[in-house]
Coordinates of C-alpha atoms in Angstrom, one line a residue:
M1 CA 7.3 213.8 -80.9
T2 CA 7.5 211.7 -77.7
D3 CA 5.3 208.6 -77.1
K4 CA 3.8 210.4 -74.1
K5 CA 2.5 213.3 -76.2
I6 CA 1.1 210.9 -78.8
I7 CA -0.8 208.9 -76.1
Q8 CA -2.1 212.1 -74.5
A9 CA -3.5 213.2 -77.8
L10 CA -5.1 209.9 -78.6
Q11 CA -6.5 209.8 -75.1
G12 CA -8.4 213.0 -75.9
E13 CA -9.7 211.5 -79.1
A14 CA -10.9 208.1 -77.9
R15 CA -14.6 207.6 -77.3
P16 CA -16.1 204.7 -75.3
L17 CA -17.8 202.0 -77.2
S18 CA -19.6 199.6 -74.9
A19 CA -23.1 200.9 -73.9
A20 CA -25.9 201.1 -76.5
E21 CA -25.7 204.9 -76.5
D22 CA -22.0 204.8 -77.3
F23 CA -22.9 203.5 -80.8
D24 CA -24.9 206.6 -81.5
Y25 CA -21.8 208.7 -82.2
L26 CA -20.5 206.0 -84.6
L27 CA -23.7 206.0 -86.6
E28 CA -23.6 209.8 -86.7
S29 CA -20.1 209.5 -88.1
I30 CA -21.2 207.0 -90.7
G31 CA -23.9 209.5 -91.8
D32 CA -25.6 208.8 -95.1
A33 CA -23.0 206.3 -96.3
S34 CA -24.6 203.5 -98.2
I35 CA -21.6 201.1 -98.2
V36 CA -20.1 200.5 -94.7
L37 CA -17.1 198.3 -94.5
L38 CA -16.4 196.6 -91.2
G39 CA -13.0 195.0 -90.8
E40 CA -11.3 192.7 -88.3
A41 CA -7.7 192.3 -87.3
T42 CA -8.2 188.5 -87.0
H43 CA -10.7 186.0 -88.4
G44 CA -11.2 184.4 -85.0
T45 CA -12.1 187.1 -82.5
R46 CA -15.4 187.0 -80.7
E47 CA -15.6 190.7 -80.0
F48 CA -15.1 191.7 -83.6
Y49 CA -18.0 189.5 -84.7
R50 CA -20.2 190.8 -81.9
L51 CA -19.4 194.5 -82.5
R52 CA -19.9 194.1 -86.3
A53 CA -23.2 192.4 -85.6
E54 CA -24.4 195.2 -83.3
I55 CA -23.3 197.9 -85.8
S56 CA -25.0 196.0 -88.7
K57 CA -28.3 195.7 -86.7
R58 CA -28.3 199.4 -86.0
L59 CA -27.6 200.2 -89.7
I60 CA -30.5 197.8 -90.7
V61 CA -33.0 199.1 -88.3
E62 CA -32.1 202.8 -88.2
K63 CA -30.7 203.5 -91.6
G64 CA -32.6 200.9 -93.8
F65 CA -29.6 198.8 -94.9
D66 CA -30.6 196.0 -97.3
A67 CA -27.9 193.4 -96.9
I68 CA -24.8 192.1 -95.2
A69 CA -22.0 191.0 -97.6
V70 CA -19.2 188.9 -96.1
E71 CA -15.9 187.4 -97.0
A72 CA -17.4 184.0 -97.8
D73 CA -18.4 182.0 -100.8
W74 CA -21.5 183.0 -102.8
P75 CA -23.4 179.6 -102.7
D76 CA -22.9 179.0 -99.0
A77 CA -23.9 182.5 -98.0
L78 CA -26.9 182.4 -100.4
R79 CA -28.3 179.4 -98.5
V80 CA -28.2 181.5 -95.3
S81 CA -29.8 184.4 -97.2
R82 CA -32.7 182.2 -98.3
Y83 CA -33.2 181.1 -94.7
V84 CA -33.2 184.6 -93.2
Q85 CA -35.6 185.8 -95.9
H86 CA -37.9 183.0 -95.0
G87 CA -37.2 180.8 -98.1
G88 CA -35.2 177.6 -98.7
D89 CA -35.6 174.3 -97.0
D90 CA -33.6 174.8 -93.8
M91 CA -35.4 174.8 -90.5
T92 CA -32.7 176.3 -88.2
A93 CA -29.8 178.8 -88.4
E94 CA -27.4 175.9 -87.8
G95 CA -28.9 174.1 -90.7
A96 CA -28.7 177.1 -93.0
L97 CA -25.0 177.4 -92.1
A98 CA -24.3 173.8 -93.0
G99 CA -23.1 174.8 -96.5
F100 CA -19.9 176.1 -94.9
Q101 CA -17.7 173.0 -95.1
R102 CA -14.5 174.4 -96.7
F103 CA -11.7 175.4 -94.4
P104 CA -12.0 177.5 -92.3
Q105 CA -15.4 176.1 -91.4
W106 CA -15.4 177.8 -88.0
M107 CA -15.2 181.3 -89.6
W108 CA -18.9 181.2 -90.3
R109 CA -20.1 178.2 -88.3
N110 CA -19.8 179.8 -84.9
H111 CA -22.1 180.9 -82.1
E112 CA -21.9 184.6 -82.9
I113 CA -23.1 184.0 -86.5
V114 CA -25.9 181.8 -85.4
D115 CA -27.1 184.6 -83.2
L116 CA -26.9 187.1 -86.1
V117 CA -28.7 184.7 -88.5
N118 CA -31.5 184.2 -86.0
W119 CA -31.8 188.0 -85.5
L120 CA -32.0 188.6 -89.3
R121 CA -34.7 186.0 -89.7
L122 CA -36.7 187.5 -86.8
H123 CA -36.2 191.0 -88.3
N124 CA -37.4 189.9 -91.7
A125 CA -40.5 188.4 -90.2
H126 CA -41.6 191.9 -89.4
V127 CA -40.9 193.4 -92.8
A128 CA -44.1 193.7 -94.7
S129 CA -42.6 193.5 -98.2
S130 CA -40.4 190.6 -99.3
V131 CA -38.5 193.1 -101.5
R132 CA -37.3 194.8 -98.3
R133 CA -36.1 191.7 -96.5
V134 CA -32.5 191.9 -95.5
G135 CA -30.1 189.4 -97.3
F136 CA -26.8 187.8 -96.4
Y137 CA -24.4 187.3 -99.3
G138 CA -20.9 186.1 -100.1
L139 CA -18.2 188.1 -101.8
D140 CA -15.5 185.4 -102.3
L141 CA -14.6 183.2 -105.2
Y142 CA -13.4 179.8 -103.9
S143 CA -16.6 177.9 -104.8
L144 CA -15.6 177.0 -108.4
R145 CA -17.2 173.6 -108.6
Q146 CA -20.2 174.5 -106.4
S147 CA -20.9 177.6 -108.4
M148 CA -20.7 175.8 -111.8
H149 CA -23.1 173.2 -110.6
A150 CA -25.5 175.9 -109.3
V151 CA -25.5 177.5 -112.8
I152 CA -26.4 174.2 -114.4
A153 CA -29.1 173.4 -111.8
Y154 CA -30.8 176.8 -112.4
L155 CA -30.7 176.2 -116.2
D156 CA -32.0 172.7 -115.9
E157 CA -35.2 174.3 -114.5
E158 CA -35.4 177.3 -116.8
D159 CA -33.8 176.3 -120.1
P160 CA -32.6 172.7 -120.6
E161 CA -30.9 173.6 -123.9
A162 CA -28.9 176.3 -122.2
A163 CA -28.1 173.9 -119.4
E164 CA -26.6 171.5 -121.9
R165 CA -24.4 174.3 -123.3
A166 CA -23.3 175.1 -119.7
R167 CA -22.4 171.4 -119.2
Q168 CA -20.3 171.4 -122.2
R169 CA -18.5 174.6 -121.3
Y170 CA -17.9 173.7 -117.7
G171 CA -16.9 170.1 -118.7
C172 CA -13.6 171.6 -119.7
I173 CA -12.7 172.1 -116.0
D174 CA -15.3 170.1 -114.0
H175 CA -13.3 167.0 -113.5
M176 CA -10.5 169.0 -111.9
A177 CA -12.8 171.4 -110.0
E178 CA -12.6 169.3 -106.8
D179 CA -9.0 170.4 -106.6
P180 CA -8.8 173.7 -108.5
Q181 CA -5.2 174.4 -107.5
Q182 CA -4.4 171.3 -109.5
Y183 CA -6.2 172.8 -112.5
G184 CA -4.2 176.1 -112.0
Y185 CA -0.9 174.2 -111.9
A186 CA -1.7 172.0 -114.9
T187 CA -2.8 175.0 -117.1
T188 CA 0.1 177.3 -116.0
F189 CA 2.7 174.7 -116.8
G190 CA 1.2 173.6 -120.1
M191 CA -0.1 170.2 -119.1
K192 CA -3.7 171.2 -119.9
P193 CA -5.4 173.9 -122.0
H194 CA -7.0 176.6 -119.9
C195 CA -10.8 177.1 -119.9
E196 CA -10.9 180.9 -119.8
Q197 CA -13.1 181.2 -123.0
E198 CA -15.6 178.6 -121.9
V199 CA -16.3 180.1 -118.4
M200 CA -16.4 183.6 -120.0
R201 CA -19.0 182.5 -122.6
Q202 CA -21.2 181.1 -119.9
L203 CA -21.1 184.4 -118.0
V204 CA -21.8 186.4 -121.1
E205 CA -24.8 184.2 -122.0
L206 CA -26.4 184.7 -118.6
T207 CA -25.6 188.4 -118.6
R208 CA -27.3 188.8 -122.0
Q209 CA -30.3 186.8 -120.7
A210 CA -30.5 189.2 -117.7
S211 CA -30.3 192.3 -120.0
L212 CA -32.9 190.9 -122.3
H213 CA -35.3 190.3 -119.4
V214 CA -34.9 193.9 -118.3
R215 CA -35.5 195.2 -121.8
E216 CA -38.6 193.0 -122.5
T217 CA -40.3 193.5 -119.1
G218 CA -39.1 197.0 -118.2
G219 CA -38.5 195.6 -114.8
Q220 CA -35.7 194.0 -112.8
V221 CA -33.7 190.9 -113.1
P222 CA -35.4 188.1 -111.2
D223 CA -33.5 187.0 -108.1
E224 CA -32.8 183.5 -109.2
L225 CA -31.4 184.6 -112.6
F226 CA -29.2 187.1 -110.8
Y227 CA -28.0 184.4 -108.4
A228 CA -27.2 182.2 -111.3
Q229 CA -25.4 185.1 -113.1
Q230 CA -23.4 185.7 -110.0
N231 CA -22.4 182.0 -109.8
A232 CA -21.2 182.2 -113.4
R233 CA -19.2 185.3 -112.4
V234 CA -17.6 183.3 -109.6
A235 CA -16.7 180.5 -112.0
R236 CA -15.1 182.9 -114.4
N237 CA -13.1 184.8 -111.8
A238 CA -12.2 181.6 -109.9
E239 CA -10.8 180.1 -113.0
T240 CA -8.6 183.2 -113.4
Y241 CA -7.7 183.1 -109.8
Y242 CA -6.5 179.5 -109.7
R243 CA -4.3 180.1 -112.7
S244 CA -2.9 183.3 -111.3
M245 CA -1.8 181.4 -108.1
F246 CA 1.2 180.0 -109.9
Q247 CA 2.2 183.4 -111.4
S248 CA 2.6 185.8 -108.4
R249 CA 1.0 186.3 -105.0
D250 CA 0.2 189.9 -106.0
E251 CA -1.7 188.8 -109.1
S252 CA -3.9 186.2 -107.3
W253 CA -4.6 188.7 -104.5
N254 CA -5.7 191.3 -107.0
V255 CA -7.9 188.9 -108.9
R256 CA -9.7 188.0 -105.6
D257 CA -10.2 191.5 -104.3
S258 CA -11.3 192.7 -107.7
H259 CA -13.9 190.0 -107.7
M260 CA -15.1 191.1 -104.3
A261 CA -15.5 194.7 -105.6
E262 CA -17.2 193.4 -108.8
T263 CA -19.6 191.3 -106.7
L264 CA -20.4 194.2 -104.3
E265 CA -21.2 196.5 -107.3
A266 CA -23.4 193.9 -108.9
L267 CA -25.3 193.2 -105.7
R268 CA -25.8 196.9 -105.0
E269 CA -27.2 197.3 -108.6
H270 CA -29.5 194.4 -108.1
I271 CA -30.8 195.7 -104.8
S272 CA -31.3 199.1 -106.3
Q273 CA -33.4 197.6 -109.1
R274 CA -35.6 195.9 -106.4
T275 CA -36.0 198.8 -104.1
G276 CA -35.9 201.8 -106.5
R277 CA -33.1 203.5 -104.6
P278 CA -29.4 203.0 -104.1
G279 CA -28.8 199.7 -102.3
K280 CA -27.3 199.9 -98.8
I281 CA -24.8 197.2 -97.9
V282 CA -22.7 196.5 -94.9
V283 CA -19.5 194.5 -95.7
W284 CA -17.6 192.2 -93.3
A285 CA -14.0 191.3 -94.2
H286 CA -10.5 191.3 -92.8
N287 CA -8.7 194.6 -92.3
S288 CA -6.3 193.6 -95.0
H289 CA -9.2 193.6 -97.6
L290 CA -11.0 196.7 -96.3
G291 CA -8.2 199.1 -95.2
D292 CA -7.2 201.1 -98.3
A293 CA -4.2 199.2 -99.8
R294 CA -2.6 202.5 -101.0
A295 CA -1.7 203.3 -97.4
T296 CA 0.2 200.1 -96.8
E297 CA 3.3 198.3 -98.0
M298 CA 0.9 195.9 -99.7
G299 CA 0.1 198.7 -102.1
E300 CA 3.7 199.5 -102.6
H301 CA 4.2 195.9 -103.7
G302 CA 1.5 196.2 -106.3
Q303 CA -1.5 194.8 -104.4
L304 CA -4.9 196.5 -104.5
N305 CA -7.8 195.6 -102.3
L306 CA -11.6 196.0 -101.8
G307 CA -11.2 199.1 -99.6
Q308 CA -9.1 200.9 -102.3
L309 CA -11.5 199.9 -105.1
V310 CA -14.5 201.1 -103.2
R311 CA -12.9 204.4 -102.4
E312 CA -12.0 204.8 -106.1
R313 CA -15.5 204.0 -107.4
Y314 CA -17.8 205.9 -105.0
R315 CA -18.0 209.3 -103.4
P316 CA -16.2 209.7 -100.1
D317 CA -19.4 210.4 -98.2
D318 CA -21.1 207.3 -99.6
I319 CA -18.6 204.9 -98.0
F320 CA -17.2 204.4 -94.5
L321 CA -14.2 202.1 -93.6
L322 CA -14.0 200.9 -90.0
G323 CA -10.9 199.0 -88.9
F324 CA -10.6 196.8 -85.8
T325 CA -7.5 196.2 -83.7
T326 CA -6.6 194.2 -80.5
H327 CA -3.5 194.0 -78.2
T328 CA -3.7 190.6 -76.7
G329 CA -6.1 187.8 -75.6
T330 CA -7.0 184.6 -77.4
V331 CA -8.0 183.8 -81.0
T332 CA -9.4 180.9 -83.0
A333 CA -7.0 180.0 -85.8
A334 CA -5.2 177.1 -87.3
T335 CA -1.4 176.4 -87.3
D336 CA -1.4 175.2 -90.9
W337 CA -3.7 175.5 -93.9
D338 CA -6.7 173.1 -93.7
G339 CA -5.7 172.3 -90.1
P340 CA -8.0 172.1 -87.1
A341 CA -9.3 175.2 -85.3
E342 CA -7.2 175.9 -82.2
L343 CA -7.7 178.2 -79.3
K344 CA -4.4 180.2 -79.3
P345 CA -3.1 183.0 -77.1
V346 CA -2.4 186.2 -78.9
V347 CA 1.1 187.6 -78.4
P348 CA 1.0 191.2 -76.9
S349 CA 1.4 193.7 -79.7
R350 CA 4.8 194.9 -80.7
P351 CA 6.1 198.3 -79.3
D352 CA 6.4 199.7 -82.8
S353 CA 2.9 198.9 -83.9
V354 CA -0.4 200.8 -84.1
E355 CA -1.9 198.2 -81.8
R356 CA 0.6 199.2 -79.1
L357 CA -0.5 202.8 -79.4
M358 CA -4.1 201.7 -79.0
H359 CA -3.1 199.6 -76.0
E360 CA -1.4 202.5 -74.3
T361 CA -4.4 204.6 -75.1
A362 CA -6.7 202.0 -73.5
I363 CA -4.5 202.2 -70.3
A364 CA -4.5 206.0 -70.3
T365 CA -8.3 206.3 -70.8
G366 CA -9.3 203.2 -68.7
L367 CA -11.4 202.1 -71.7
P368 CA -10.8 198.4 -72.5
Q369 CA -12.8 199.0 -75.8
F370 CA -13.1 202.3 -77.6
L371 CA -13.7 204.1 -80.9
L372 CA -11.1 206.3 -82.5
P373 CA -12.6 208.7 -85.0
I374 CA -10.2 209.6 -87.9
R375 CA -12.1 211.1 -90.9
G376 CA -13.1 214.7 -90.3
H377 CA -10.8 214.9 -87.2
D378 CA -7.3 216.2 -86.7
S379 CA -6.3 212.8 -85.5
M380 CA -2.9 212.2 -84.0
L381 CA -2.6 209.1 -86.1
A382 CA -2.5 211.4 -89.2
R383 CA 0.3 213.4 -87.7
L384 CA 2.7 210.6 -86.7
P385 CA 6.2 211.1 -88.1
S386 CA 6.4 207.6 -89.6
R387 CA 4.3 204.6 -90.4
Y388 CA 3.8 202.0 -87.8
L389 CA 3.5 198.2 -88.1
E390 CA 0.0 196.8 -88.2
R391 CA -1.0 193.2 -87.3
A392 CA -3.0 190.9 -89.4
I393 CA -4.0 187.4 -88.1
G394 CA -5.9 185.4 -90.7
V395 CA -7.2 181.8 -90.5
I396 CA -3.6 180.8 -89.7
Y397 CA -1.7 182.2 -86.7
R398 CA 2.0 181.4 -86.0
P399 CA 3.1 183.4 -82.9
D400 CA 6.7 182.0 -83.2
T401 CA 7.2 184.0 -86.5
E402 CA 4.7 186.7 -85.8
R403 CA 6.8 189.7 -87.0
Y404 CA 7.3 188.2 -90.4
S405 CA 4.0 186.3 -90.7
H406 CA 1.5 188.8 -89.3
Y407 CA 2.8 192.4 -89.5
F408 CA 3.1 194.9 -92.3
H409 CA 3.8 198.7 -92.4
A410 CA 0.7 200.8 -92.8
D411 CA -0.7 204.3 -92.3
A412 CA -3.9 203.6 -90.4
A413 CA -5.1 207.2 -90.7
R414 CA -5.2 206.8 -94.5
Q415 CA -6.4 203.2 -94.4
F416 CA -9.6 203.8 -92.4
D417 CA -12.2 206.4 -91.5
A418 CA -12.2 205.2 -87.9
L419 CA -10.8 202.5 -85.7
V420 CA -12.3 200.3 -83.0
H421 CA -9.9 198.8 -80.4
V422 CA -10.5 195.9 -78.1
D423 CA -7.6 195.7 -75.8
R424 CA -8.0 192.1 -74.6
S425 CA -10.1 190.0 -76.9
T426 CA -11.4 186.4 -76.7
A427 CA -11.6 183.6 -79.2
L428 CA -14.5 183.0 -81.5
R429 CA -16.5 179.9 -80.4
P430 CA -16.8 177.3 -83.3
L431 CA -20.0 175.2 -83.5
E432 CA -17.7 172.2 -83.9
R433 CA -14.7 172.3 -81.6
S434 CA -11.6 170.2 -82.2
A435 CA -9.5 168.6 -79.5
L436 CA -7.2 171.6 -79.8
W437 CA -10.0 174.1 -78.9
K438 CA -10.1 173.8 -75.1
Q439 CA -11.1 176.9 -73.3
D440 CA -9.9 175.8 -69.9
E441 CA -6.4 175.1 -71.0
V442 CA -5.4 178.5 -72.4
P443 CA -2.8 180.2 -70.2
E444 CA -3.5 183.7 -68.9
T445 CA -0.2 185.1 -70.2
Y446 CA 2.0 184.4 -73.1
P447 CA 5.8 185.0 -73.5
S448 CA 6.4 188.5 -74.8
G449 CA 9.5 187.6 -76.8
L450 CA 8.9 188.0 -80.6

């Protein structure tokens, strides 16, 4: 099959996605799905954040979605959730986002998220029942120390004796929680006993308390108890994660994405208790977390991910996986872990990549931004003779080693239910810009050699 025939077929499948009415078709495709997963090919692209925000708003207003769950830490996102639900002590969206201090701070402390948070608060102001106010929650597990302290703070108010038990259990790890990788190293190589039983006991105790409350009252788990239980779940899974970091990359990846799936399921159940119907949640995370791992070389190496786990646990018509791609432009990313945010040019996509197919389709259709339906369609992507490369830019971007650092083989038609392509994208705007984030110094072009 020639490239020309492939592009001609994709040209006939692509649909515009710019005007408000263009999103109607996407919402029809989503149908009655109650879990909608919105990906991103990079963590630092403005258009991805804006498109996901627009889709999320439509799902909330038109389909009654209850929450946005994002690839972020539970305590930091919960602070935002309290603000948008008209609780907590913060007076502004920027203040509510102040909890995001861990690298990459800019991933959530940016202008697009401020706009979304302000919209959520305004929307909730017009919701009559507090039970139906939309929340903003985190799926990740990096907040080991912060989550342990949140559990103790909750118990200090509700049950001082239980708080003392939590202090003793978490005391096993607390002095190393500022640097949890040090804890993982020390326990893996026999320099310190691990604390697996202690963090598990704390989660079990809070889970029993939640179950007892439901049995005695015949009602739901109170929000604050659920939040504390989730922080205990983070502590337990984070302890496992940091130990697994020194075993294999596949193992630590699987612990993290399993935690995301577990958190999503717990959140959905809690929302269902509150509303009396299945909870509806829109999820924001990287394509590598949301595109079914079984259709990628990640899966061949033994990695699973959130998209795969969701597909395995729910009915096909109850979920919808939407991937996002881009060809070139600019991106916000760091060069090294814990480094400053930089405004970087994005190398044009490789000729053997799905992004290049999308780019050629953009040229053929004259659509700089479009939707490519996959599920329920005889898509050309599903008929390609071999897998293509797919690009993944995270919080770190290294254009000089892009093929090895940022590409993997994947079957996009099996990964996702649809794709959104933005041909030339622009960098996410951090609230705090480093000296390396200078909009007026980014060149218009970038060398194409890879």
